[in-house]
Short mmCIF file of C-alpha atoms and ligand atoms in Angstrom, two decimals:
data_model
loop_
_atom_site.label_atom_id
_atom_site.label_comp_id
_atom_site.label_asym_id
_atom_site.label_seq_id
_atom_site.Cartn_x
_atom_site.Cartn_y
_atom_site.Cartn_z
CA UNK A 11 0.17 0.19 0.02
CA UNK A 12 1.10 3.32 -0.61
CA UNK A 13 2.07 5.10 2.40
CA UNK A 14 2.45 9.23 3.10
CA UNK A 15 4.53 9.75 6.51
CA UNK A 16 3.05 13.30 8.16
CA UNK A 17 5.85 14.53 10.48
CA UNK A 18 4.26 16.05 13.38
CA UNK A 19 5.53 19.17 14.73
CA UNK A 20 3.10 20.02 17.21
CA UNK A 21 0.45 22.34 14.76
CA UNK A 22 -2.93 22.53 15.99
CA UNK A 23 -4.00 21.36 12.06
CA UNK A 24 -2.30 18.26 12.11
CA UNK A 25 -5.38 16.09 11.86
CA UNK A 26 -6.59 17.66 9.18
CA UNK A 27 -3.44 16.76 7.07
CA UNK A 28 -4.33 13.56 7.49
CA UNK A 29 -7.94 13.69 6.56
CA UNK A 30 -7.18 15.36 3.05
CA UNK A 31 -4.71 12.60 2.41
CA UNK A 32 -6.78 10.12 3.31
CA UNK A 33 -9.37 12.21 1.05
CA UNK A 34 -7.48 11.41 -1.74
CA UNK A 35 -7.38 7.85 -1.24
CA UNK A 36 -3.97 7.47 -0.24
CA UNK A 37 -2.96 6.14 3.36
CA UNK A 38 -0.57 8.07 5.98
CA UNK A 39 0.31 8.27 9.17
CA UNK A 40 1.05 10.79 11.64
CA UNK A 41 4.00 10.41 13.76
CA UNK A 42 5.97 12.62 15.99
CA UNK A 43 9.01 14.73 14.35
CA UNK A 44 10.94 12.69 16.94
CA UNK A 45 10.60 9.06 14.83
CA UNK A 46 13.78 7.88 14.19
CA UNK A 47 15.39 7.59 10.41
CA UNK A 48 15.23 3.68 10.61
CA UNK A 49 11.34 3.87 11.68
CA UNK A 50 11.22 6.27 8.46
CA UNK A 51 13.07 4.20 6.44
CA UNK A 52 11.00 1.23 7.36
CA UNK A 53 7.53 3.04 6.78
CA UNK A 54 8.85 3.10 3.20
CA UNK A 55 6.82 6.32 2.52
CA UNK A 56 6.40 7.51 -0.90
CA UNK A 57 6.05 11.11 0.34
CA UNK A 58 6.56 12.68 3.62
CA UNK A 59 4.84 16.03 4.55
CA UNK A 60 6.16 18.40 7.44
CA UNK A 61 3.20 19.77 9.69
CA UNK A 62 2.87 23.51 11.05
CA UNK A 63 3.78 24.01 14.99
CA UNK A 64 3.98 26.39 17.18
CA UNK A 65 8.33 26.98 17.38
CA UNK A 66 10.43 28.94 15.37
CA UNK A 67 13.12 26.95 13.54
CA UNK A 68 15.78 29.32 14.80
CA UNK A 69 15.64 28.87 18.43
CA UNK A 70 17.53 26.14 20.45
CA UNK A 71 15.46 23.68 21.34
CA UNK A 72 12.75 24.34 18.60
CA UNK A 73 11.51 21.07 16.88
CA UNK A 74 14.14 19.61 14.16
CA UNK A 75 14.45 17.29 11.16
CA UNK A 76 16.92 15.08 11.06
CA UNK A 77 18.93 16.16 7.87
CA UNK A 78 19.21 12.60 6.17
CA UNK A 79 15.54 12.67 5.51
CA UNK A 80 16.43 15.47 2.88
CA UNK A 81 18.72 12.17 1.20
CA UNK A 82 15.86 9.92 0.74
CA UNK A 83 14.86 10.65 -2.42
CA UNK A 84 11.54 10.71 -1.16
CA UNK A 85 9.18 14.18 -1.85
CA UNK A 86 8.65 16.19 0.72
CA UNK A 87 5.95 18.79 1.26
CA UNK A 88 6.39 21.41 4.24
CA UNK A 89 3.49 23.06 5.79
CA UNK A 90 4.23 26.61 7.41
CA UNK A 91 6.63 25.85 10.14
CA UNK A 92 7.56 22.33 7.85
CA UNK A 93 7.96 24.83 5.19
CA UNK A 94 10.30 27.10 7.07
CA UNK A 95 12.14 23.90 8.30
CA UNK A 96 12.36 23.12 4.73
CA UNK A 97 13.92 26.19 4.62
CA UNK A 98 16.52 26.42 7.06
CA UNK A 99 17.58 23.34 6.66
CA UNK A 100 18.97 23.68 3.16
CA UNK A 101 20.67 26.97 3.26
CA UNK A 102 17.63 29.48 3.03
CA UNK A 103 16.89 31.80 6.01
CA UNK A 104 14.02 32.32 8.43
CA UNK A 105 13.45 35.53 10.70
CA UNK A 106 10.73 37.56 12.87
CA UNK A 107 8.65 38.66 10.89
CA UNK A 108 7.90 41.68 13.72
CA UNK A 109 10.77 43.00 11.93
CA UNK A 110 9.03 43.54 8.54
CA UNK A 111 5.39 43.44 7.31
CA UNK A 112 5.26 39.77 6.39
CA UNK A 113 3.40 38.06 9.21
CA UNK A 114 -0.01 36.89 8.15
CA UNK A 115 -2.95 35.49 10.16
CA UNK A 116 -6.05 34.45 8.54
CA UNK A 117 -7.49 34.82 5.09
CA UNK A 118 -5.22 35.71 2.69
CA UNK A 119 -5.40 36.20 -1.41
CA UNK A 120 -2.61 34.47 -2.69
CA UNK A 121 -1.10 34.63 -6.10
CA UNK A 122 0.28 31.00 -7.53
CA UNK A 123 2.69 29.92 -10.33
CA UNK A 124 0.44 27.15 -11.83
CA UNK A 125 2.87 25.93 -13.84
CA UNK A 126 4.60 24.59 -10.08
CA UNK A 127 2.90 20.90 -9.69
CA UNK A 128 1.71 22.06 -6.54
CA UNK A 129 -0.87 24.46 -8.20
CA UNK A 130 -1.22 22.92 -11.65
CA UNK A 131 -4.82 23.09 -12.82
CA UNK A 132 -5.74 25.47 -10.23
CA UNK A 133 -6.74 29.47 -10.23
CA UNK A 134 -3.60 31.80 -10.22
CA UNK A 135 -5.71 33.20 -7.60
CA UNK A 136 -7.28 32.57 -4.43
CA UNK A 137 -7.96 32.76 -0.58
CA UNK A 138 -5.35 31.11 1.23
CA UNK A 139 -5.30 30.54 4.82
CA UNK A 140 -2.30 32.33 6.82
CA UNK A 141 -0.65 31.86 10.15
CA UNK A 142 2.82 32.60 10.65
CA UNK A 143 4.89 34.93 12.94
CA UNK A 144 7.81 33.84 11.16
CA UNK A 145 9.07 34.41 7.55
CA UNK A 146 11.27 32.86 4.86
CA UNK A 147 13.82 36.04 4.20
CA UNK A 148 16.05 34.20 2.19
CA UNK A 149 14.99 30.82 0.36
CA UNK A 150 17.36 28.08 -0.33
CA UNK A 151 19.46 27.80 -3.22
CA UNK A 152 18.19 25.44 -5.88
CA UNK A 153 14.31 26.19 -5.05
CA UNK A 154 12.02 28.57 -7.25
CA UNK A 155 9.38 31.30 -5.83
CA UNK A 156 6.01 29.79 -6.77
CA UNK A 157 3.36 31.64 -4.86
CA UNK A 158 3.27 35.22 -3.35
CA UNK A 159 0.63 37.78 -1.11
CA UNK A 160 0.75 41.37 -0.80
CA UNK A 161 2.88 41.04 2.33
CA UNK A 162 4.90 38.55 1.67
CA UNK A 163 6.57 37.97 -1.44
CA UNK A 164 7.80 34.16 -0.88
CA UNK A 165 4.39 32.41 0.18
CA UNK A 166 5.92 28.80 -1.85
CA UNK A 167 8.78 27.23 -2.67
CA UNK A 168 9.39 24.38 -4.89
CA UNK A 169 12.37 22.42 -5.92
CA UNK A 170 11.22 20.21 -8.96
CA UNK A 171 14.73 18.44 -9.21
CA UNK A 172 14.90 16.97 -6.14
CA UNK A 173 11.08 17.17 -5.55
CA UNK A 174 11.03 19.37 -2.52
CA UNK A 175 7.84 21.55 -1.72
CA UNK A 176 7.15 24.40 0.82
CA UNK A 177 3.71 26.24 1.25
CA UNK A 178 3.67 28.74 4.12
CA UNK A 179 0.07 28.78 4.48
CA UNK A 180 -2.23 26.17 5.14
CA UNK A 181 -3.60 24.11 2.47
CA UNK A 182 -5.23 21.51 5.11
CA UNK A 183 -8.39 23.64 6.46
CA UNK A 184 -11.42 24.35 4.55
CA UNK A 185 -10.80 28.24 4.08
CA UNK A 186 -7.90 28.02 1.52
CA UNK A 187 -9.64 27.52 -1.63
CA UNK A 188 -8.39 24.66 -3.61
CA UNK A 189 -5.94 23.44 -0.23
CA UNK A 190 -7.45 19.63 -1.31
CA UNK A 191 -6.71 19.91 -4.66
CA UNK A 192 -2.96 21.36 -4.12
CA UNK A 193 -2.68 18.08 -1.81
CA UNK A 194 -3.97 15.67 -3.93
CA UNK A 195 -1.25 17.65 -6.51
CA UNK A 196 1.62 16.65 -3.88
CA UNK A 197 0.39 13.02 -3.76
CA UNK A 198 -0.51 12.07 -7.63
CA UNK A 199 1.74 14.85 -9.26
CA UNK A 200 4.92 14.55 -7.32
CA UNK A 201 4.40 11.47 -5.25
CA UNK A 202 3.09 9.49 -7.85
CA UNK A 203 0.21 7.88 -5.79
CA UNK A 204 -2.16 5.98 -7.60
CA UNK A 205 -4.97 6.04 -4.84
CA UNK A 206 -4.79 2.46 -3.15
CA UNK A 207 -6.81 3.62 -0.06
CA UNK A 208 -10.62 2.27 -0.12
CA UNK A 209 -12.31 1.25 2.33
CA UNK A 210 -13.52 -1.87 1.08
CA UNK A 211 -9.75 -3.08 0.68
CA UNK A 212 -9.20 -1.90 4.75
CA UNK A 213 -11.77 -4.08 5.42
CA UNK A 214 -10.19 -6.97 3.92
CA UNK A 215 -6.78 -6.31 4.88
CA UNK A 216 -8.52 -5.59 8.63
CA UNK A 217 -10.20 -9.32 8.55
CA UNK A 218 -7.20 -10.75 7.48
CA UNK A 219 -5.07 -9.35 9.63
CA UNK A 220 -7.49 -10.13 12.59
CA UNK A 221 -7.77 -13.87 11.45
CA UNK A 222 -4.23 -14.03 12.24
CA UNK A 223 -3.12 -12.36 15.34
CA UNK A 224 -6.27 -14.06 16.90
CA UNK A 225 -5.81 -17.17 15.84
CA UNK A 226 -7.94 -19.54 17.52
CA UNK A 227 -8.19 -17.32 20.62
CA UNK A 228 -10.90 -15.48 22.33
CA UNK A 229 -11.91 -11.49 22.16
CA UNK A 230 -14.12 -9.57 24.33
CA UNK A 231 -15.07 -6.28 22.66
CA UNK A 232 -15.97 -3.46 25.04
CA UNK A 233 -19.60 -2.89 23.35
CA UNK A 234 -21.33 0.83 23.65
CA UNK A 235 -23.51 0.90 21.20
CA UNK A 236 -22.11 3.85 19.71
CA UNK A 237 -20.91 4.10 15.60
CA UNK A 238 -17.38 2.86 16.36
CA UNK A 239 -17.90 -0.26 18.77
CA UNK A 240 -20.87 -1.44 16.79
CA UNK A 241 -18.67 -0.94 13.76
CA UNK A 242 -15.55 -2.70 15.70
CA UNK A 243 -18.76 -5.57 16.54
CA UNK A 244 -19.38 -6.03 12.95
CA UNK A 245 -15.58 -5.97 11.88
CA UNK A 246 -14.98 -8.92 14.44
CA UNK A 247 -17.72 -10.70 13.99
CA UNK A 248 -17.12 -10.99 10.47
CA UNK A 249 -13.27 -12.00 11.18
CA UNK A 250 -13.63 -14.60 14.09
CA UNK A 251 -17.37 -15.41 14.67
CA UNK A 252 -18.44 -17.29 17.56
CA UNK A 253 -14.73 -16.28 19.13
CA UNK A 254 -16.55 -13.05 19.76
CA UNK A 255 -17.96 -11.96 22.68
CA UNK A 256 -18.91 -8.07 23.40
CA UNK A 257 -19.90 -6.86 26.57
CA UNK A 258 -22.52 -3.75 26.90
CA UNK A 259 -21.29 -2.12 30.53
CA UNK A 260 -24.68 0.19 31.61
CA UNK A 261 -22.42 2.42 33.56
CA UNK A 262 -25.60 4.23 34.72
CA UNK A 263 -24.44 6.96 32.46
CA UNK A 264 -26.05 6.58 29.13
CA UNK A 265 -28.80 8.36 27.67
CA UNK A 266 -32.71 7.64 28.08
CA UNK A 267 -33.48 3.71 27.49
CA UNK A 268 -30.17 4.05 26.02
CA UNK A 269 -29.66 0.15 27.60
CA UNK A 270 -32.12 -1.68 26.67
CA UNK A 271 -32.11 0.09 22.79
CA UNK A 272 -28.40 -1.24 22.75
CA UNK A 273 -29.49 -4.85 23.96
CA UNK A 274 -32.71 -4.89 21.92
CA UNK A 275 -30.29 -3.53 18.88
CA UNK A 276 -27.18 -6.29 19.22
CA UNK A 277 -29.37 -9.07 21.20
CA UNK A 278 -31.15 -9.78 17.08
CA UNK A 279 -27.10 -10.48 15.79
CA UNK A 280 -26.17 -13.83 15.63
CA UNK A 281 -23.09 -13.06 18.27
CA UNK A 282 -22.48 -13.40 21.94
CA UNK A 283 -23.94 -10.78 23.79
CA UNK A 284 -23.44 -9.65 27.91
CA UNK A 285 -25.14 -6.81 29.18
CA UNK A 286 -23.82 -5.86 32.79
CA UNK A 287 -25.78 -3.62 34.55
CA UNK A 288 -23.17 -1.44 36.91
CA UNK A 289 -24.55 1.94 37.91
CA UNK A 290 -24.18 1.08 41.42
CA UNK A 291 -20.88 0.55 41.52
CA UNK A 292 -19.77 3.40 38.56
CA UNK A 293 -21.75 5.88 40.78
CA UNK A 294 -19.93 4.50 44.31
CA UNK A 295 -16.23 5.46 42.29
CA UNK A 296 -16.83 8.63 41.07
CA UNK A 297 -18.79 10.00 44.11
CA UNK A 298 -17.52 13.17 45.67
CA UNK A 299 -14.79 13.62 42.08
CA UNK A 300 -15.29 16.81 40.28
CA UNK A 301 -11.98 16.76 38.18
CA UNK A 302 -13.10 16.21 34.73
CA UNK A 303 -9.34 14.40 34.01
CA UNK A 304 -9.66 12.22 36.76
CA UNK A 305 -13.80 10.83 36.18
CA UNK A 306 -12.23 9.80 32.79
CA UNK A 307 -9.60 7.90 34.51
CA UNK A 308 -11.82 6.43 37.29
CA UNK A 309 -14.41 5.49 34.21
CA UNK A 310 -11.84 4.32 32.22
CA UNK A 311 -10.50 1.88 35.25
CA UNK A 312 -13.55 0.81 36.13
CA UNK A 313 -14.91 -0.31 32.54
CA UNK A 314 -11.57 -2.56 32.50
CA UNK A 315 -11.97 -4.14 35.97
CA UNK A 316 -16.14 -5.38 34.79
CA UNK A 317 -14.23 -6.83 31.49
CA UNK A 318 -11.72 -8.30 33.13
CA UNK A 319 -14.80 -10.24 35.17
CA UNK A 320 -16.39 -10.64 32.97
CA UNK A 321 -13.46 -12.61 30.90
CA UNK A 322 -12.51 -14.45 33.83
CA UNK A 323 -16.22 -15.65 33.49
CA UNK A 324 -15.86 -16.88 30.32
CA UNK A 325 -12.50 -17.98 30.35
CA UNK A 326 -9.51 -18.12 28.36
CA UNK A 327 -10.26 -14.48 26.88
CA UNK A 328 -6.58 -13.20 25.46
CA UNK A 329 -7.67 -10.04 23.84
CA UNK A 330 -9.48 -7.03 24.69
CA UNK A 331 -11.04 -5.02 21.80
CA UNK A 332 -12.31 -1.52 21.69
CA UNK A 333 -13.21 0.85 19.06
CA UNK A 334 -10.73 3.54 19.30
CA UNK A 335 -10.35 5.62 16.16
CA UNK A 336 -7.21 8.07 15.59
CA UNK A 337 -8.61 11.34 16.54
CA UNK A 338 -9.50 9.30 20.03
CA UNK A 339 -5.46 8.16 19.72
CA UNK A 340 -3.96 11.74 18.75
CA UNK A 341 -6.16 14.12 21.31
CA UNK A 342 -5.07 11.65 24.09
CA UNK A 343 -1.45 12.77 23.33
CA UNK A 344 0.09 10.02 21.37
CA UNK A 345 1.37 12.67 19.15
CA UNK A 346 3.60 15.53 20.00
CA UNK A 347 0.21 18.09 20.32
CA UNK A 348 -0.95 18.89 24.06
CA UNK A 349 -3.38 16.39 25.81
CA UNK A 350 -7.10 17.90 25.21
CA UNK A 351 -8.67 14.64 27.17
CA UNK A 352 -7.82 11.90 28.10
CA UNK A 353 -10.29 9.49 25.69
CA UNK A 354 -11.82 7.01 28.39
CA UNK A 355 -10.70 4.28 25.88
CA UNK A 356 -6.97 5.58 25.18
CA UNK A 357 -5.67 7.57 27.91
CA UNK A 358 -7.78 6.63 30.45
CA UNK A 359 -6.63 2.89 30.36
CA UNK A 360 -5.20 1.93 33.69
CA UNK A 361 -1.18 0.68 33.81
CA UNK A 362 -2.33 -2.47 34.47
CA UNK A 363 -4.79 -4.88 32.34
CA UNK A 364 -5.60 -8.28 32.71
CA UNK A 365 -5.64 -8.76 28.90
CA UNK A 366 -2.72 -10.70 27.00
CA UNK A 367 -3.05 -7.77 24.71
CA UNK A 368 -5.85 -4.85 23.50
CA UNK A 369 -7.05 -5.13 19.80
CA UNK A 370 -8.12 -1.38 18.08
CA UNK A 371 -8.84 -2.46 14.87
CA UNK A 372 -10.15 1.25 13.99
CA UNK A 373 -7.44 3.30 15.39
CA UNK A 374 -6.13 4.63 11.93
CA UNK A 375 -9.45 5.72 10.85
CA UNK A 376 -11.12 8.77 11.41
CA UNK A 377 -14.77 8.77 11.90
CA UNK A 378 -15.76 9.63 8.50
CA UNK A 379 -13.94 6.31 7.76
CA UNK A 380 -15.61 4.37 10.34
CA UNK A 381 -19.09 4.93 9.03
CA UNK A 382 -18.06 3.99 5.28
CA UNK A 383 -16.42 0.70 7.03
CA UNK A 384 -19.69 0.29 8.64
CA UNK A 385 -21.60 0.35 5.19
CA UNK A 386 -19.34 -1.51 3.98
CA UNK A 387 -19.74 -4.06 6.23
CA UNK A 388 -23.55 -3.71 5.68
CA UNK A 389 -24.40 -2.14 8.63
CA UNK A 390 -27.77 -0.46 8.92
CA UNK A 391 -27.73 3.77 8.34
CA UNK A 392 -29.56 4.39 11.64
CA UNK A 393 -26.57 2.61 13.71
CA UNK A 394 -23.59 3.98 11.17
CA UNK A 395 -24.65 7.66 10.94
CA UNK A 396 -25.98 7.95 14.79
CA UNK A 397 -24.71 10.97 16.57
CA UNK A 398 -21.49 10.39 18.61
CA UNK A 399 -21.32 9.60 22.77
CA UNK A 400 -18.48 9.53 24.74
CA UNK A 401 -17.63 6.49 26.69
CA UNK A 402 -17.77 8.37 29.67
CA UNK A 403 -21.13 9.73 29.12
CA UNK A 404 -23.41 11.41 31.22
CA UNK A 405 -20.61 12.00 33.72
CA UNK A 406 -18.87 14.54 31.50
CA UNK A 407 -21.77 16.16 30.72
CA UNK A 408 -22.57 16.72 34.40
CA UNK A 409 -20.23 19.42 35.85
CA UNK A 410 -18.53 18.55 39.19
CA UNK A 411 -19.34 15.80 41.29
CA UNK A 412 -22.17 13.21 39.93
CA UNK A 413 -25.15 11.97 41.97
CA UNK A 414 -28.15 9.70 40.64
CA UNK A 415 -30.51 12.54 41.11
CA UNK A 416 -28.01 14.77 38.88
CA UNK A 417 -27.89 11.71 36.27
CA UNK A 418 -32.03 11.43 36.48
CA UNK A 419 -32.44 14.68 36.32
CA UNK A 420 -29.90 15.23 32.95
CA UNK A 421 -31.20 12.21 31.37
CA UNK A 422 -34.60 13.60 31.06
CA UNK A 423 -33.99 17.14 30.00
CA UNK A 424 -31.52 15.64 27.01
CA UNK A 425 -34.20 13.25 26.07
CA UNK A 426 -36.62 16.68 26.00
CA UNK A 427 -33.96 18.09 23.95
CA UNK A 428 -33.31 15.24 21.35
CA UNK A 429 -37.27 14.48 21.17
CA UNK A 430 -37.87 18.46 20.04
CA UNK A 431 -34.81 18.48 17.69
CA UNK A 432 -36.32 15.52 16.37
CA UNK A 433 -40.13 16.98 15.97
CA UNK A 434 -38.37 19.98 14.71
CA UNK A 435 -36.47 18.24 11.40
CA UNK A 436 -33.72 19.38 12.78
CA UNK A 437 -31.59 15.95 13.64
CA UNK A 438 -30.24 15.57 10.49
CA UNK A 439 -28.84 19.31 10.24
CA UNK A 440 -26.72 18.50 13.37
CA UNK A 441 -23.57 16.52 13.80
CA UNK A 442 -24.13 16.26 17.77
CA UNK A 443 -26.31 17.72 20.67
CA UNK A 444 -26.89 17.53 24.53
CA UNK A 445 -27.43 18.53 27.34
CA UNK A 446 -25.20 19.75 29.95
CA UNK A 447 -26.05 19.95 33.87
CA UNK A 448 -23.90 22.66 34.80
CA UNK A 449 -23.19 23.42 38.79
CA UNK A 450 -23.85 26.26 38.77
CA UNK A 451 -27.57 27.48 40.62
CA UNK A 452 -29.58 30.88 40.24
CA UNK A 453 -32.55 32.16 41.79
CA UNK A 454 -35.30 31.70 39.97
CA UNK A 455 -39.22 31.88 40.30
CA UNK A 456 -42.12 29.49 39.60
CA UNK A 457 -45.68 29.89 40.56
CA UNK A 458 -45.41 32.33 43.61
CA UNK A 459 -42.62 30.99 44.74
CA UNK A 460 -38.73 31.58 44.76
CA UNK A 461 -36.46 28.56 43.10
CA UNK A 462 -33.13 28.23 43.99
CA UNK A 463 -31.85 25.47 40.85
CA UNK A 464 -29.64 24.55 38.67
CA UNK A 465 -28.60 25.97 35.18
CA UNK A 466 -29.16 24.09 32.17
CA UNK A 467 -26.84 23.96 29.06
CA UNK A 468 -27.87 23.39 25.67
CA UNK A 469 -25.25 22.25 23.31
CA UNK A 470 -25.32 21.01 19.59
CA UNK A 471 -22.51 21.69 16.73
CA UNK A 472 -22.06 21.13 13.23
CA UNK A 473 -18.29 19.62 12.41
CA UNK A 474 -17.01 17.51 9.27
CA UNK A 475 -14.85 15.96 11.73
CA UNK A 476 -15.17 16.97 15.01
CA UNK A 477 -11.36 18.05 15.49
CA UNK A 478 -13.38 21.88 14.60
CA UNK A 479 -16.77 22.48 14.59
CA UNK A 480 -19.17 25.38 14.53
CA UNK A 481 -22.56 25.99 17.09
CA UNK A 482 -25.10 25.30 15.44
CA UNK A 483 -27.89 28.08 14.79
CA UNK A 484 -30.71 26.65 15.94
CA UNK A 485 -34.44 28.67 15.19
CA UNK A 486 -35.41 30.51 18.33
CA UNK A 487 -38.76 29.36 17.98
CA UNK A 488 -37.07 25.79 18.49
CA UNK A 489 -34.78 26.77 21.54
CA UNK A 490 -37.55 27.79 23.41
CA UNK A 491 -39.64 25.04 23.39
CA UNK A 492 -37.08 23.44 24.44
CA UNK A 493 -36.66 25.69 26.98
CA UNK A 494 -40.49 26.01 27.98
CA UNK A 495 -40.40 22.19 28.65
CA UNK A 496 -37.94 21.41 30.03
CA UNK A 497 -37.89 23.65 33.61
CA UNK A 498 -41.89 22.47 33.49
CA UNK A 499 -41.33 18.95 32.95
CA UNK A 500 -37.73 18.59 34.40
CA UNK A 501 -37.53 19.30 38.75
CA UNK A 502 -34.62 21.25 39.88
CA UNK A 503 -33.87 23.27 36.69
CA UNK A 504 -34.73 26.70 36.71
CA UNK A 505 -33.03 28.11 33.64
CA UNK A 506 -31.59 27.25 30.73
CA UNK A 507 -28.66 28.34 28.51
CA UNK A 508 -27.59 28.11 24.81
CA UNK A 509 -23.58 27.44 24.04
CA UNK A 510 -22.63 29.68 21.48
CA UNK A 511 -18.83 28.72 21.40
CA UNK A 512 -16.85 27.27 18.52
CA UNK A 513 -14.06 24.47 18.91
CA UNK A 514 -11.64 25.86 19.07
CA UNK A 515 -11.67 27.78 21.38
CA UNK A 516 -14.05 25.59 23.29
CA UNK A 517 -14.73 21.84 22.82
CA UNK A 518 -17.93 19.65 21.96
CA UNK A 519 -17.55 18.51 25.31
CA UNK A 520 -17.57 20.72 28.33
CA UNK A 521 -15.27 18.27 29.62
P1 LIG B 62 -13.99 17.23 22.25
O1 LIG B 62 -15.03 17.30 23.68
O2 LIG B 62 -12.72 16.47 22.71
O3 LIG B 62 -15.33 15.89 21.61
O4 LIG B 62 -14.39 18.54 21.23
C1 LIG B 62 -15.23 15.34 20.13
C2 LIG B 62 -15.61 14.69 20.08
O5 LIG B 62 -15.53 13.63 20.74
C3 LIG B 62 -17.01 12.81 21.80
N1 LIG B 62 -16.13 12.33 22.72
C4 LIG B 62 -15.12 10.87 23.10
N2 LIG B 62 -15.82 9.87 22.53
N3 LIG B 62 -14.59 8.85 24.69
C5 LIG B 62 -15.31 8.85 23.37
O6 LIG B 62 -15.69 7.45 22.78
C6 LIG B 62 -13.88 9.86 24.99
O7 LIG B 62 -13.54 9.86 25.79
C7 LIG B 62 -14.83 11.07 24.45
N4 LIG B 62 -14.32 12.57 25.02
C8 LIG B 62 -15.25 12.82 23.84
C9 LIG B 62 -17.16 14.02 21.71
O8 LIG B 62 -18.53 13.39 22.02
C10 LIG B 62 -17.13 14.61 20.24
O9 LIG B 62 -18.12 13.92 19.82
#
């Protein structure tokens, strides 16, 4: 399979680069810039992309690349910081842009040399997304300038002979017009890709690899009923049939009726399915804990302990399988980017786990690829296109400590929110929507009496990839109906607010 290596220098859009490459039907992986030359050679990429990053290439301790990477004969595309790295290593000069007027942030009119392979077939002028405080003051010998803007003469560089390319802007973000086409040009025109990354192939390869690895062994799958673990169940079921047991743990933090719905859906499949009702033990472990990361870790650990117990009952289970996907891995701090949240099924894992190995057959896939794989495996559309629900469940939607009363309150409020959204036909327009129980109480008046109750926040976003998201513009009249119903029907909530922050700077979930 053709592979692109993405070297991660800590930029915030690194996952987007990977997504764009995959969208062009070329497989890629993101690795930290510290990866060794031997590992790079073993990976055997047809091309390498250097990501952006917050550093300055000329400062001591800034992330650097081993110069030997330029001797491999493999094409390189440097993006933003990555472009400056190419210049810095190959004899150019990068300086702080405060010294001149060339620092640029945001949408910038940019002029391209369309005879360069990267800009081949594109308009000569377009908007690009810039975000740089440094500037390539001197272009390295052997390189041509291939793009400029009003403020900056050196926006893109190219050495066609050695096949090294650099762009100062971010082609991976949607704000850059034709950005994906530029990446596609790099892959197809420069690296000679033919595009062999398809879900049908991935399915066959994954099934083969699972069979090889598991042999006659037994696998226990942690099934939550969400898209990822459902697709994982279907994949494993196809690969190893009755050697698989799916264990669904109802931790008491599911949405209204969700436990029964998951049980109903999966008990229809011909697979070993076990439901464990574990509400009280989870609530006991979480009692009094208000810190978001600790809540996640407690839940992660408790899940594993339940799975270990179930595995003992089944006997001789070597593997624990989870529906971890690539963004979970990256956001939990596998790369060089800061840890945002410990996803319960990655960073939330306890140090010691009583299984021979953890199987995560989806851990290199993005969400939309997982959905595609689900369709490829013949899963029904309602399962494949469900909105995501986080493994730690309502625990990370209750701010502060968690009690049974609070989970019941949130469950009802969330149910009403989702019910009204569906009635208004808004559900197809939203990527994710849910209620959050804040720990703020405020004064209200109901009937003729004073109330002092909780504030509920409504959250709804639209997004392609959950890495960035916009808050959704739900019509006021729908919000109004939701608000009236919740304060009337749910005890202990007397105020509703709507979250109007996008991601970044906020995240989708509140914790
Ligand atoms: P954030 O809050 O990081 O959420 O912007 C991005 C997406 O990830 C989901 N999410 C999780 N999913 N385990 C999961 O399976 C987790 O621990 C977890 N935390 C967040 C979130 O619902 C959103 O879709």
